[in-house]
PDB file of C-alpha atoms in Angstrom:
ATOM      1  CA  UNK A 292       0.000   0.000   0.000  1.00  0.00           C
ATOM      2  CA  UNK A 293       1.098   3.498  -0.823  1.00  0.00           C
ATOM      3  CA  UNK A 294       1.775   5.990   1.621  1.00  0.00           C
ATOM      4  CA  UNK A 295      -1.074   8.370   0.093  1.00  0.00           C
ATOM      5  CA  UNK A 296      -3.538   5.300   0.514  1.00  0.00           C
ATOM      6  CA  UNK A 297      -2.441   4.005   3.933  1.00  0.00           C
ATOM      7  CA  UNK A 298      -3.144   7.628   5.168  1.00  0.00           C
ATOM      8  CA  UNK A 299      -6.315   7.763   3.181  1.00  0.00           C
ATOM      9  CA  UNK A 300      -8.073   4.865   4.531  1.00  0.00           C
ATOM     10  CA  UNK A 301      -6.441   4.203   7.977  1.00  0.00           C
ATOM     11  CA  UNK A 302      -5.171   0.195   6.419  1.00  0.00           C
ATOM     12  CA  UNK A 303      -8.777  -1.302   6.400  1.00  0.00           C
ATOM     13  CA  UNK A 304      -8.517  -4.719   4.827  1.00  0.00           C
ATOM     14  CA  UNK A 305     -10.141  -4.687   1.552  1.00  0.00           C
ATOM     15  CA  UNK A 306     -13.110  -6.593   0.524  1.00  0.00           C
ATOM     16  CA  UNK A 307     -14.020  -7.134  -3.587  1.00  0.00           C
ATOM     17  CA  UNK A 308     -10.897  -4.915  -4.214  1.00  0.00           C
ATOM     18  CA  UNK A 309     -11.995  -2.052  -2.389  1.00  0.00           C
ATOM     19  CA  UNK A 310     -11.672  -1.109   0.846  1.00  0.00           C
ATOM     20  CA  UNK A 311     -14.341   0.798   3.173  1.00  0.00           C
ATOM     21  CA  UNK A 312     -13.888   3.059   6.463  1.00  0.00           C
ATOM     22  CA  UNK A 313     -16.159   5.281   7.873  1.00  0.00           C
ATOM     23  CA  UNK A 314     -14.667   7.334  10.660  1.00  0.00           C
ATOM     24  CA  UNK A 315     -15.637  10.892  11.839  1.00  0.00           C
ATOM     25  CA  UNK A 316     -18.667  12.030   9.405  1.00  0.00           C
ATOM     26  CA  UNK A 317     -16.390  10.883   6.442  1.00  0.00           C
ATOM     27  CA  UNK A 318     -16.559   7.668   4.300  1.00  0.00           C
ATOM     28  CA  UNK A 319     -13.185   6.468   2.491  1.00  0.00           C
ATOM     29  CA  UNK A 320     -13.633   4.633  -0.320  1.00  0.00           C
ATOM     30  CA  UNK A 321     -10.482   3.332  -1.671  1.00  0.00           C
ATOM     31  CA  UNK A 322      -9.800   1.115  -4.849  1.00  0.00           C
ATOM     32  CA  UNK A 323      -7.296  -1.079  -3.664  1.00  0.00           C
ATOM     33  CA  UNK A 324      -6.513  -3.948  -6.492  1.00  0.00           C
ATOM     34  CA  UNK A 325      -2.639  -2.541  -7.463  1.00  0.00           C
ATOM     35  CA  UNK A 326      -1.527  -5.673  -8.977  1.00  0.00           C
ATOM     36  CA  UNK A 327      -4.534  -4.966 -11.625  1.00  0.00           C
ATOM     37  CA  UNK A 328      -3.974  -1.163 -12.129  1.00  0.00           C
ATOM     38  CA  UNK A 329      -7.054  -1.284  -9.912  1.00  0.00           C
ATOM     39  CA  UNK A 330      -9.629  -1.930 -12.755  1.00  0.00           C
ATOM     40  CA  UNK A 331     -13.038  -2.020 -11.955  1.00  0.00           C
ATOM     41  CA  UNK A 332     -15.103  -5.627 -11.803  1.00  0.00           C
ATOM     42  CA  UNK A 333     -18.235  -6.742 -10.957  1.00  0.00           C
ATOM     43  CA  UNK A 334     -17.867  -6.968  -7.319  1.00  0.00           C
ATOM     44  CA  UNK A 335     -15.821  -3.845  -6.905  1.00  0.00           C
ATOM     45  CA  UNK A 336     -18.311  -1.997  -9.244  1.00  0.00           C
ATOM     46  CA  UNK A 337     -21.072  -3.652  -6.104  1.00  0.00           C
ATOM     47  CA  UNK A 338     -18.776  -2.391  -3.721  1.00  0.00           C
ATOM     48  CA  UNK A 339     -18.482   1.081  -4.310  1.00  0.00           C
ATOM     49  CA  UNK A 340     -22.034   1.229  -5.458  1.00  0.00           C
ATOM     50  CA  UNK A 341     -23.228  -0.353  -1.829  1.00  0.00           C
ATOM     51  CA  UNK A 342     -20.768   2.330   0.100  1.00  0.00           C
ATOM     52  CA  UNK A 343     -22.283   5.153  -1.967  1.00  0.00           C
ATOM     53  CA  UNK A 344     -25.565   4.470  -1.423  1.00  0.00           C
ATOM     54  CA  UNK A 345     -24.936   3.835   2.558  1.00  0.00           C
ATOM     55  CA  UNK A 346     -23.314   7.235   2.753  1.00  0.00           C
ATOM     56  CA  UNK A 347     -26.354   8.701   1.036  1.00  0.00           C
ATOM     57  CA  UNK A 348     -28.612   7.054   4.196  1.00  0.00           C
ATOM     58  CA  UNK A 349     -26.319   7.549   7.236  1.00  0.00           C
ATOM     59  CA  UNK A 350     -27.434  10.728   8.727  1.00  0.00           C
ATOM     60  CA  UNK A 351     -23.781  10.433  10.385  1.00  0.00           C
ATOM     61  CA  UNK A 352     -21.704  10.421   6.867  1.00  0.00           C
ATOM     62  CA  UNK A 353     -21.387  13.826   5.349  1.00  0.00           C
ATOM     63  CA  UNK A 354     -19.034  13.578   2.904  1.00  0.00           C
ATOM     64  CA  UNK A 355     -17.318  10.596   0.890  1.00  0.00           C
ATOM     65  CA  UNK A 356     -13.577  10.459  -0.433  1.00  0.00           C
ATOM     66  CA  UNK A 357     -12.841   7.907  -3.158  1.00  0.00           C
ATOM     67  CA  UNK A 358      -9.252   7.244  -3.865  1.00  0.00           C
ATOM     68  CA  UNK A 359      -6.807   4.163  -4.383  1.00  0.00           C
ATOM     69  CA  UNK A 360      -4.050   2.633  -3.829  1.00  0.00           C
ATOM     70  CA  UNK A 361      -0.643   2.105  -5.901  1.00  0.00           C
ATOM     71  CA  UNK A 362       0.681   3.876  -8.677  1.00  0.00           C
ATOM     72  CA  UNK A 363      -2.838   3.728 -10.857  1.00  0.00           C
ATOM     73  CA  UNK A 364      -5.741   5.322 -10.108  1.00  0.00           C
ATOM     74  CA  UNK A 365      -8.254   3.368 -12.184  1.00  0.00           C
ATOM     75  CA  UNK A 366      -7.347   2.540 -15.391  1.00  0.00           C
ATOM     76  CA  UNK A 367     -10.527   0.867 -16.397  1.00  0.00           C
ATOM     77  CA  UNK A 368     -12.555  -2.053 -16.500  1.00  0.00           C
ATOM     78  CA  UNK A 369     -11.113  -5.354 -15.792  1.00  0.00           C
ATOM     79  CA  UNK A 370     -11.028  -6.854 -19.411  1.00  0.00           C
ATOM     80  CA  UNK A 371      -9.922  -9.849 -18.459  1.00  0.00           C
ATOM     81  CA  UNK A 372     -11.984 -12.054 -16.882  1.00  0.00           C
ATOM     82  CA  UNK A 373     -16.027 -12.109 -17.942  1.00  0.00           C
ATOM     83  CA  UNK A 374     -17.440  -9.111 -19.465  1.00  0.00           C
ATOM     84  CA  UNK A 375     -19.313  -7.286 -16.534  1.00  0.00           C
ATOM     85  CA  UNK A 376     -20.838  -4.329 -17.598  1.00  0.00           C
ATOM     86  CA  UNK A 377     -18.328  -2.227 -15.977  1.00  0.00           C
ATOM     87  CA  UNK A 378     -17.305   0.085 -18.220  1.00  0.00           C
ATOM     88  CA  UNK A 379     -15.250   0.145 -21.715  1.00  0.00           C
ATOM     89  CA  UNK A 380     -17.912  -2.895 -22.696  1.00  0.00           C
ATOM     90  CA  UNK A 381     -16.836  -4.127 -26.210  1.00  0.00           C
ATOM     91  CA  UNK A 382     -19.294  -5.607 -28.094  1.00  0.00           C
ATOM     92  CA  UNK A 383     -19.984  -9.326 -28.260  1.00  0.00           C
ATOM     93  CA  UNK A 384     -19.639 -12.053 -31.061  1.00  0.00           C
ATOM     94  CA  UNK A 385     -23.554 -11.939 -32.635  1.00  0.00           C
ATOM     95  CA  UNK A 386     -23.374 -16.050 -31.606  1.00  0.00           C
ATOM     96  CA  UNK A 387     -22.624 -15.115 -27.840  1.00  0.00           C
ATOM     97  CA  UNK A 388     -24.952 -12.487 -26.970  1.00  0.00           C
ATOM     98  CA  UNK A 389     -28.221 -11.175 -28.614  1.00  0.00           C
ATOM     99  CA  UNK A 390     -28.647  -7.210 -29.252  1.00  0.00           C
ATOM    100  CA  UNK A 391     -29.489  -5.376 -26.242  1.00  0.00           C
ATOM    101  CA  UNK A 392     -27.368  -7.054 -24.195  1.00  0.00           C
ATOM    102  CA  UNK A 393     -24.407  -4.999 -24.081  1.00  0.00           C
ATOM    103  CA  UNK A 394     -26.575  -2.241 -23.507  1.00  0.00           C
ATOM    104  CA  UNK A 395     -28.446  -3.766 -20.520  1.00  0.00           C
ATOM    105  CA  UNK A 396     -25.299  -4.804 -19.269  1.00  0.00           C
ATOM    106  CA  UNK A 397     -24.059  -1.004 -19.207  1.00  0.00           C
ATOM    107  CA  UNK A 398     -27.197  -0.052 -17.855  1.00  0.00           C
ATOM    108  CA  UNK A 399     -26.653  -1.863 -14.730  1.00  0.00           C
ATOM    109  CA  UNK A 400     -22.860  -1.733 -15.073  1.00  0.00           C
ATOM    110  CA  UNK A 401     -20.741   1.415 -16.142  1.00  0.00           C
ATOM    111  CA  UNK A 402     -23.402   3.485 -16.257  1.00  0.00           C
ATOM    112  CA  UNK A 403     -24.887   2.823 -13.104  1.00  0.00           C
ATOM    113  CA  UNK A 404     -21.784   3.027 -11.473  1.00  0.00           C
ATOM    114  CA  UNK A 405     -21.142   6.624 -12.353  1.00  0.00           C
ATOM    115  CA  UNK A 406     -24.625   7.442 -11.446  1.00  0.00           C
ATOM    116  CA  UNK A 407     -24.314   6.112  -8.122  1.00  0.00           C
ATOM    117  CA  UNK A 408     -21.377   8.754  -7.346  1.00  0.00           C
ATOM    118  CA  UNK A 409     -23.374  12.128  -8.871  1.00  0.00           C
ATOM    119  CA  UNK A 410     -26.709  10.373  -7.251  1.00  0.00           C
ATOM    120  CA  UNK A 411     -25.023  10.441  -3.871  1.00  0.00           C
ATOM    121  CA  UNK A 412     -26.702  12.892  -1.259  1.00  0.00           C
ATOM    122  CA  UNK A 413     -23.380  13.683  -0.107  1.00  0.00           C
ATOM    123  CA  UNK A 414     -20.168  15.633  -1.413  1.00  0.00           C
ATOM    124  CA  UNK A 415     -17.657  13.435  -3.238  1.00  0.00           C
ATOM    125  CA  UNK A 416     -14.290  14.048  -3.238  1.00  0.00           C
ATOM    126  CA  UNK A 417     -11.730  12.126  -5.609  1.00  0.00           C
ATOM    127  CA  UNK A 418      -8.316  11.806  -4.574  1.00  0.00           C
ATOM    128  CA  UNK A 419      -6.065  11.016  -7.695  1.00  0.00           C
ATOM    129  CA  UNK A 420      -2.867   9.871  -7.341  1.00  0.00           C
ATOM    130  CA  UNK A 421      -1.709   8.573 -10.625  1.00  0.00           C
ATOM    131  CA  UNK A 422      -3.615   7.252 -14.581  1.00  0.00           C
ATOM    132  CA  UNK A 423      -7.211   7.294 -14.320  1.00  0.00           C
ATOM    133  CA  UNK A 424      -8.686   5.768 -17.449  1.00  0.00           C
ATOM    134  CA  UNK A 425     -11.503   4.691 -19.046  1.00  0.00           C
ATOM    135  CA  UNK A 426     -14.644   4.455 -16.795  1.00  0.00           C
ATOM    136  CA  UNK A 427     -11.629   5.405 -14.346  1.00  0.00           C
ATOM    137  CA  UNK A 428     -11.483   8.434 -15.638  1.00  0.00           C
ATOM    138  CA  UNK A 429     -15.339   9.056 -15.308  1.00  0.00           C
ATOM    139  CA  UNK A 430     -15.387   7.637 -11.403  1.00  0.00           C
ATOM    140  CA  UNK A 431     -12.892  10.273 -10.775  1.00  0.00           C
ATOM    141  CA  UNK A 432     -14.686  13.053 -13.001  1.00  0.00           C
ATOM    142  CA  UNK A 433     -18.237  12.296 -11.801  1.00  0.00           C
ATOM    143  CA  UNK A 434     -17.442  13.560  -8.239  1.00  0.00           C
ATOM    144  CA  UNK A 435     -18.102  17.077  -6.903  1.00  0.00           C
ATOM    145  CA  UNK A 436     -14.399  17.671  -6.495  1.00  0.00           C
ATOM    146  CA  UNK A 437     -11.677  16.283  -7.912  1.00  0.00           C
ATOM    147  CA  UNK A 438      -7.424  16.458  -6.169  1.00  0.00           C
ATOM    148  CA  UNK A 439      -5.048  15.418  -8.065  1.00  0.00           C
ATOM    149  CA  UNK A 440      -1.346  14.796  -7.520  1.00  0.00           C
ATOM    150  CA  UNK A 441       1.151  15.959  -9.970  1.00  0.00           C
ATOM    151  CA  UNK A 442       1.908  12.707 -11.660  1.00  0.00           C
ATOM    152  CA  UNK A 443      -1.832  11.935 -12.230  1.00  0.00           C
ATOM    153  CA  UNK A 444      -3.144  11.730 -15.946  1.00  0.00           C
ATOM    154  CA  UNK A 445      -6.796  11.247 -17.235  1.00  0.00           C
ATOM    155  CA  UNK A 446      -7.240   9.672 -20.481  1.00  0.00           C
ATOM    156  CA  UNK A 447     -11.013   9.189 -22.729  1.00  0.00           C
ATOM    157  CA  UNK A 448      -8.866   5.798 -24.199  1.00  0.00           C
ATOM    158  CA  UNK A 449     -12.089   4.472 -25.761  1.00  0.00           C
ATOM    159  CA  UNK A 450     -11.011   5.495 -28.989  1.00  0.00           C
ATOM    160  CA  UNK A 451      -7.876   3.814 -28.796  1.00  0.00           C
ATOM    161  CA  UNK A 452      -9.864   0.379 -28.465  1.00  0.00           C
ATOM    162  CA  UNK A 453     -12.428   1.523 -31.103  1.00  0.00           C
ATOM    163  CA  UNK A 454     -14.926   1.759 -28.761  1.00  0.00           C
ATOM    164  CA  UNK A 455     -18.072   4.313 -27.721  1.00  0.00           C
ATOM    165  CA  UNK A 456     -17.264   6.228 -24.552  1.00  0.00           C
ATOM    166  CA  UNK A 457     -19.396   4.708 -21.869  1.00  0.00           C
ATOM    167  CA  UNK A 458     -20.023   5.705 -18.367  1.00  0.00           C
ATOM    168  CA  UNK A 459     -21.599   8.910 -19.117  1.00  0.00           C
ATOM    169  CA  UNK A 460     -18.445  10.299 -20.397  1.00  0.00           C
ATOM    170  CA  UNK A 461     -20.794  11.704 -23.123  1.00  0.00           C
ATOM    171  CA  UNK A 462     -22.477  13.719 -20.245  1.00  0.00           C
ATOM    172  CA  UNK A 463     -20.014  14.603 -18.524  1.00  0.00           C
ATOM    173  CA  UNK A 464     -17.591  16.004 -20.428  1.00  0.00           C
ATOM    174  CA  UNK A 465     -19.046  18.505 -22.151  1.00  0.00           C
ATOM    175  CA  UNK A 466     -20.467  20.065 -18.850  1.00  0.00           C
ATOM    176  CA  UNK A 467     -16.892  20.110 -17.865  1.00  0.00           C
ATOM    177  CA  UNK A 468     -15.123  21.093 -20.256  1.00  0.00           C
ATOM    178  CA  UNK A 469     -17.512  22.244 -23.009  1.00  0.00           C
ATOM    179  CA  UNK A 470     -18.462  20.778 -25.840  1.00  0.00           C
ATOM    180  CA  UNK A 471     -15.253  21.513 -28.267  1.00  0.00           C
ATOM    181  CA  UNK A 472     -13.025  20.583 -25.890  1.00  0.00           C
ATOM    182  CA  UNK A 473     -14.488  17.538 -25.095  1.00  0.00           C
ATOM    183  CA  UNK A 474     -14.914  16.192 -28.441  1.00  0.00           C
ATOM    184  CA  UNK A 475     -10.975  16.964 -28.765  1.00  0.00           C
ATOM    185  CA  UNK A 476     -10.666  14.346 -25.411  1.00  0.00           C
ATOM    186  CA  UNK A 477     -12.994  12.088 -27.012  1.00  0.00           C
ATOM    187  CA  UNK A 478     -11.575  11.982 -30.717  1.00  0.00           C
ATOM    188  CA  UNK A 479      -8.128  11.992 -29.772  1.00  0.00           C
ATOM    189  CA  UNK A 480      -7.529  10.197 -27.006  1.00  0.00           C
ATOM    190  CA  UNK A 481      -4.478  11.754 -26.081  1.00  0.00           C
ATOM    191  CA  UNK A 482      -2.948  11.400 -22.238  1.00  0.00           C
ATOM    192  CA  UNK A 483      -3.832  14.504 -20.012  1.00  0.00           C
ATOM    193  CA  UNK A 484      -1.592  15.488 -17.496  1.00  0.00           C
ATOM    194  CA  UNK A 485      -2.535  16.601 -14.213  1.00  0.00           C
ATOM    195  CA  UNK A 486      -1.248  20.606 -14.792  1.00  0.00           C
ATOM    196  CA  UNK A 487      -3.621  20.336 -18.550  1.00  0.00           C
ATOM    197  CA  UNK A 488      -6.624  19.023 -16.511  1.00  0.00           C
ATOM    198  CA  UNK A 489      -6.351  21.998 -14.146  1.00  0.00           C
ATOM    199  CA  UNK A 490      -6.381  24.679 -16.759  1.00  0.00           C
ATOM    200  CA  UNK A 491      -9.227  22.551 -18.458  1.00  0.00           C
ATOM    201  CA  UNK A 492     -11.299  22.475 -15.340  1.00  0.00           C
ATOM    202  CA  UNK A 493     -11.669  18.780 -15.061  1.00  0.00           C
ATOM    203  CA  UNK A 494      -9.959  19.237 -11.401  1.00  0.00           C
ATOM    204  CA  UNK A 495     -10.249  21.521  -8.750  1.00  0.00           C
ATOM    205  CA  UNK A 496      -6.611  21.135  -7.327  1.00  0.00           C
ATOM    206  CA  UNK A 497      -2.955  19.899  -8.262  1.00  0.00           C
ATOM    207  CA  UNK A 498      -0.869  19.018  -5.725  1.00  0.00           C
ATOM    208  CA  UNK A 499       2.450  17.302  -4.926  1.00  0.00           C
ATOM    209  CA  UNK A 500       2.094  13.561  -4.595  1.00  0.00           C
ATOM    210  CA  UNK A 501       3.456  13.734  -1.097  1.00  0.00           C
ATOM    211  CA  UNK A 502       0.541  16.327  -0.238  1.00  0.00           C
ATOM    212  CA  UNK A 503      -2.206  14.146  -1.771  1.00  0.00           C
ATOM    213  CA  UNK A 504      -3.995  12.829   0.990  1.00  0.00           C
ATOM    214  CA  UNK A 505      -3.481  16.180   3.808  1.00  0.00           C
ATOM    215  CA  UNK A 506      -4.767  17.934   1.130  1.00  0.00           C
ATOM    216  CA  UNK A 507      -7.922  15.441   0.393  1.00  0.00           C
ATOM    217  CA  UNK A 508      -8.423  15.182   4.372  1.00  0.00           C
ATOM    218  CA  UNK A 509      -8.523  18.948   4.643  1.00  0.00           C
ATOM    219  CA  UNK A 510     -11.364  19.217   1.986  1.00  0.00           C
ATOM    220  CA  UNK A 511     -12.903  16.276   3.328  1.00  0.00           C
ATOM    221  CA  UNK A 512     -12.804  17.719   6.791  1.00  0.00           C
ATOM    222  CA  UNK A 513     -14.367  21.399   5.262  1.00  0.00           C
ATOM    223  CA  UNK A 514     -16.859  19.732   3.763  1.00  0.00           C
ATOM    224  CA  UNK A 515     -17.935  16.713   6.440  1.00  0.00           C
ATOM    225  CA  UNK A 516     -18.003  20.067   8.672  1.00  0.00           C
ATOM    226  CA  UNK A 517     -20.673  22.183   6.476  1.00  0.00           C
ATOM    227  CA  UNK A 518     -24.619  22.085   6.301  1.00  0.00           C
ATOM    228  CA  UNK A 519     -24.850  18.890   4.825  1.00  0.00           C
ATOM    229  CA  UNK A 520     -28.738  18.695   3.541  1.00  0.00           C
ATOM    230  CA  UNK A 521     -27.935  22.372   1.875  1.00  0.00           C
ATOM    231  CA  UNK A 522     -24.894  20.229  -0.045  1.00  0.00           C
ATOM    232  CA  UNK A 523     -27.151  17.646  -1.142  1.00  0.00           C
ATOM    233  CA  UNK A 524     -29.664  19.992  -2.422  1.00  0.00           C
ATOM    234  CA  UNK A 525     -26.535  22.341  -4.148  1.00  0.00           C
ATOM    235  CA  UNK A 526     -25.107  19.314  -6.132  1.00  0.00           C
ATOM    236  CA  UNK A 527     -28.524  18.085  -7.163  1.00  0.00           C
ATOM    237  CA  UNK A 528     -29.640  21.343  -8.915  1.00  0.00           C
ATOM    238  CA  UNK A 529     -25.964  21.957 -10.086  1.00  0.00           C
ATOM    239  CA  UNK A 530     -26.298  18.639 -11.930  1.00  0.00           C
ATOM    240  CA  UNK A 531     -30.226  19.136 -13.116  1.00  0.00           C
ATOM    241  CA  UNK A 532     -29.314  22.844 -13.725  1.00  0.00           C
ATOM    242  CA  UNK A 533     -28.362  21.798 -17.393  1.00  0.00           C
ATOM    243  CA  UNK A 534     -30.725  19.680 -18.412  1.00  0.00           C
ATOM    244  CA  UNK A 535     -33.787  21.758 -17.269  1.00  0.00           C
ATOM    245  CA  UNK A 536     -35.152  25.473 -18.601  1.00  0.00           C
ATOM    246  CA  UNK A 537     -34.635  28.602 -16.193  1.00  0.00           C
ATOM    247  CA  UNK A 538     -38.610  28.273 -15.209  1.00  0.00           C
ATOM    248  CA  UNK A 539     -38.174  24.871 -14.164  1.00  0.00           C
ATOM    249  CA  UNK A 540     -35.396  25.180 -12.314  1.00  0.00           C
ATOM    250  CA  UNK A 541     -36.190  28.467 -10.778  1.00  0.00           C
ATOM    251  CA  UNK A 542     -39.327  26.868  -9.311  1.00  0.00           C
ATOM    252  CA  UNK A 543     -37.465  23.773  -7.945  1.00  0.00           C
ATOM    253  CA  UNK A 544     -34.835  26.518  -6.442  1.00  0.00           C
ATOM    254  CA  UNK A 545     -37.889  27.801  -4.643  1.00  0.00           C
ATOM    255  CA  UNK A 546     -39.142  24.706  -3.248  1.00  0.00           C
ATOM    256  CA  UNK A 547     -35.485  23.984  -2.062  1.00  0.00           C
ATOM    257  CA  UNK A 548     -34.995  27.027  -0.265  1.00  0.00           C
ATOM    258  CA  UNK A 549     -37.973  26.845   1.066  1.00  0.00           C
ATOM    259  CA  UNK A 550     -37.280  23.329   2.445  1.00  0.00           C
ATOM    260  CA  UNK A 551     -33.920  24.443   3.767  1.00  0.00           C
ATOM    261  CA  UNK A 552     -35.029  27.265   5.360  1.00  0.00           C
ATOM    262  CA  UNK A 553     -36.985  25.113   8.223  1.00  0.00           C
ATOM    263  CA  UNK A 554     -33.389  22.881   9.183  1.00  0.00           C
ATOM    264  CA  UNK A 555     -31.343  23.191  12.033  1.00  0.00           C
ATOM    265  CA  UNK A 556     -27.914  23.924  10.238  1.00  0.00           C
ATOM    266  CA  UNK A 557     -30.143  27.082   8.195  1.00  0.00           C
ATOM    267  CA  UNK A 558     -31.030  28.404  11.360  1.00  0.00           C
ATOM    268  CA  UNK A 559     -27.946  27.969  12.993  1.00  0.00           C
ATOM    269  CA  UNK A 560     -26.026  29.788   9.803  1.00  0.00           C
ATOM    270  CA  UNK A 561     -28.803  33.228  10.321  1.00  0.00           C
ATOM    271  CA  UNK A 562     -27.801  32.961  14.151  1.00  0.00           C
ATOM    272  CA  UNK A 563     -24.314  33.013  13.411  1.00  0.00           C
ATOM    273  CA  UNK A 564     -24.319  35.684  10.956  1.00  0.00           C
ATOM    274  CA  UNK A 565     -26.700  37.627  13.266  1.00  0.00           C
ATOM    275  CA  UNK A 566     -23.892  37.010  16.224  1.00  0.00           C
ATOM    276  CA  UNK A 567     -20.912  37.773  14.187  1.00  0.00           C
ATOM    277  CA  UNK A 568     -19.448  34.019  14.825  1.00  0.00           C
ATOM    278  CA  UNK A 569     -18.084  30.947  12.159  1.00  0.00           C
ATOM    279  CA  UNK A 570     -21.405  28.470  12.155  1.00  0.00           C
ATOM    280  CA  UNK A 571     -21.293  25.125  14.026  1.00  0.00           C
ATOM    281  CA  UNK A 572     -23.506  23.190  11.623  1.00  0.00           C
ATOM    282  CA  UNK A 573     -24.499  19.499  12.362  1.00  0.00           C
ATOM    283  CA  UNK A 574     -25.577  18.281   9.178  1.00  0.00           C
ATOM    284  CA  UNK A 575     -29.670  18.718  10.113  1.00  0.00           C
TER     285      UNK A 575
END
């Protein structure tokens, strides 16, 4: 195990290739197959999926960090043992599978995967420490912030395998990084280093490799700290924001304020304002 990682998770022995700790309003998430460039199977794909979606109904976890361990971020799906549905799905011999079934496959595979991370009720935080690839790169893109060290690249490689980019990257990317840009990604294929990915706004910080996980605690701590119900509501009309027009959204804007207005950690931000003091929010 890598320093980064070891710091990151606290040593938790993995289960399915990834390893789970929940400690102090924060769930770690960590992909921990090295030996396999930490590609993505079926029962890691379950994994992650099952820690999201526990984070999202644990009143006590307010924030989720996904990293991994060893030099490789996620550089994919695991192509070699059964095809899985998790990610970079190439399609079948016509004798082995009938049409539809690569695409039900993705349904419940790649891009559920991805969905489960911008579903999640809480903020998610990737920690990048080296090649994220493939449906690796859209784990690590589909979170609400992404730190990466130095020596981390991101790379669309579908086209390199003459393949469709799956897992959303068709969504994502263009939100990111607009639409020529990500067509450019997409097309060419090309490996994007950690410095290009700033300037492109696929990452919200660069940092040394030595500084990789202080700097992911700190943000995890910032954010585990904050009104957690108001970042749930944030990230889910950030996402929808796109896809809706301004009357929709300005409605559902209304409604959520509205909603917001009657918790505790709302309150507690007014009274603190009002008595000139930093909030002490408790995620209610």
């Amino acid at each position: 195990m890598s320093d980064t990682a070891a710091a990151i998770d606290g040593g938790k022995p993995a289960e399915d290739g990834v390893r789970v700790r929940v400690e102090d309003g924060v769930s770690w998430i960590t992909l921990a197959r090295p030996e396999a460039a930490n590609t993505i199977d079926a029962a890691a794909r379950e994994r992650i999926i099952g820690a999201l979606e526990r984070a999202s109904e644990d009143p006590s976890t307010r924030c989720v960090v996904l990293g991994a361990e060893g030099r490789f971020f996620c550089t994919g799906a695991d192509l070699r043992g059964p095809r899985s549905g998790a990610g970079d799905a190439a399609p079948p011999a016509r004798q082995e599978r009938p049409v539809g079934e690569v695409r039900r496959m993705l349904l419940g595979g790649a891009i559920r995967l991805i969905s489960a991370v911008l579903d999640c009720d809480r903020p998610v935080v990737a920690a990048v420490q080296g090649t994220a690839a493939g449906i690796g790169a859209h784990l690590a893109l589909a979170c609400d912030l992404v730190v990466a060290a130095e020596e981390a690249r991101f790379i669309e490689v579908f086209a390199r395998r003459g393949l469709a980019a799956d897992g959303l990257g068709a969504w994502l990317l263009p939100r990111l990084v607009g639409l020529r840009r990500a067509k450019e990604l997409v097309l060419l294929a090309e490996d994007l280093p950690a410095a290009e990915a700033l300037r492109a706004g696929l990452v919200n910080r660069v940092v040394p490799g030595g500084e990789l996980a202080a700097a992911t605690e700190a943000l995890a701590r910032r954010l585990a700290d904050g009104p957690t119900r108001a970042h749930a509501v944030n990230k889910w009309m950030l996402n929808h924001s796109l896809d809706v027009g301004r009357e929709v959204l300005a409605q559902e804007e209304a409604w959520a304020v509205d909603a917001l207005s009657r918790t505790w950690d709302s309150q507690e931000g007014v009274r603190s304002f009002v008595e000139r003091r930093p909030p002490r929010f408790r995620g209610v």
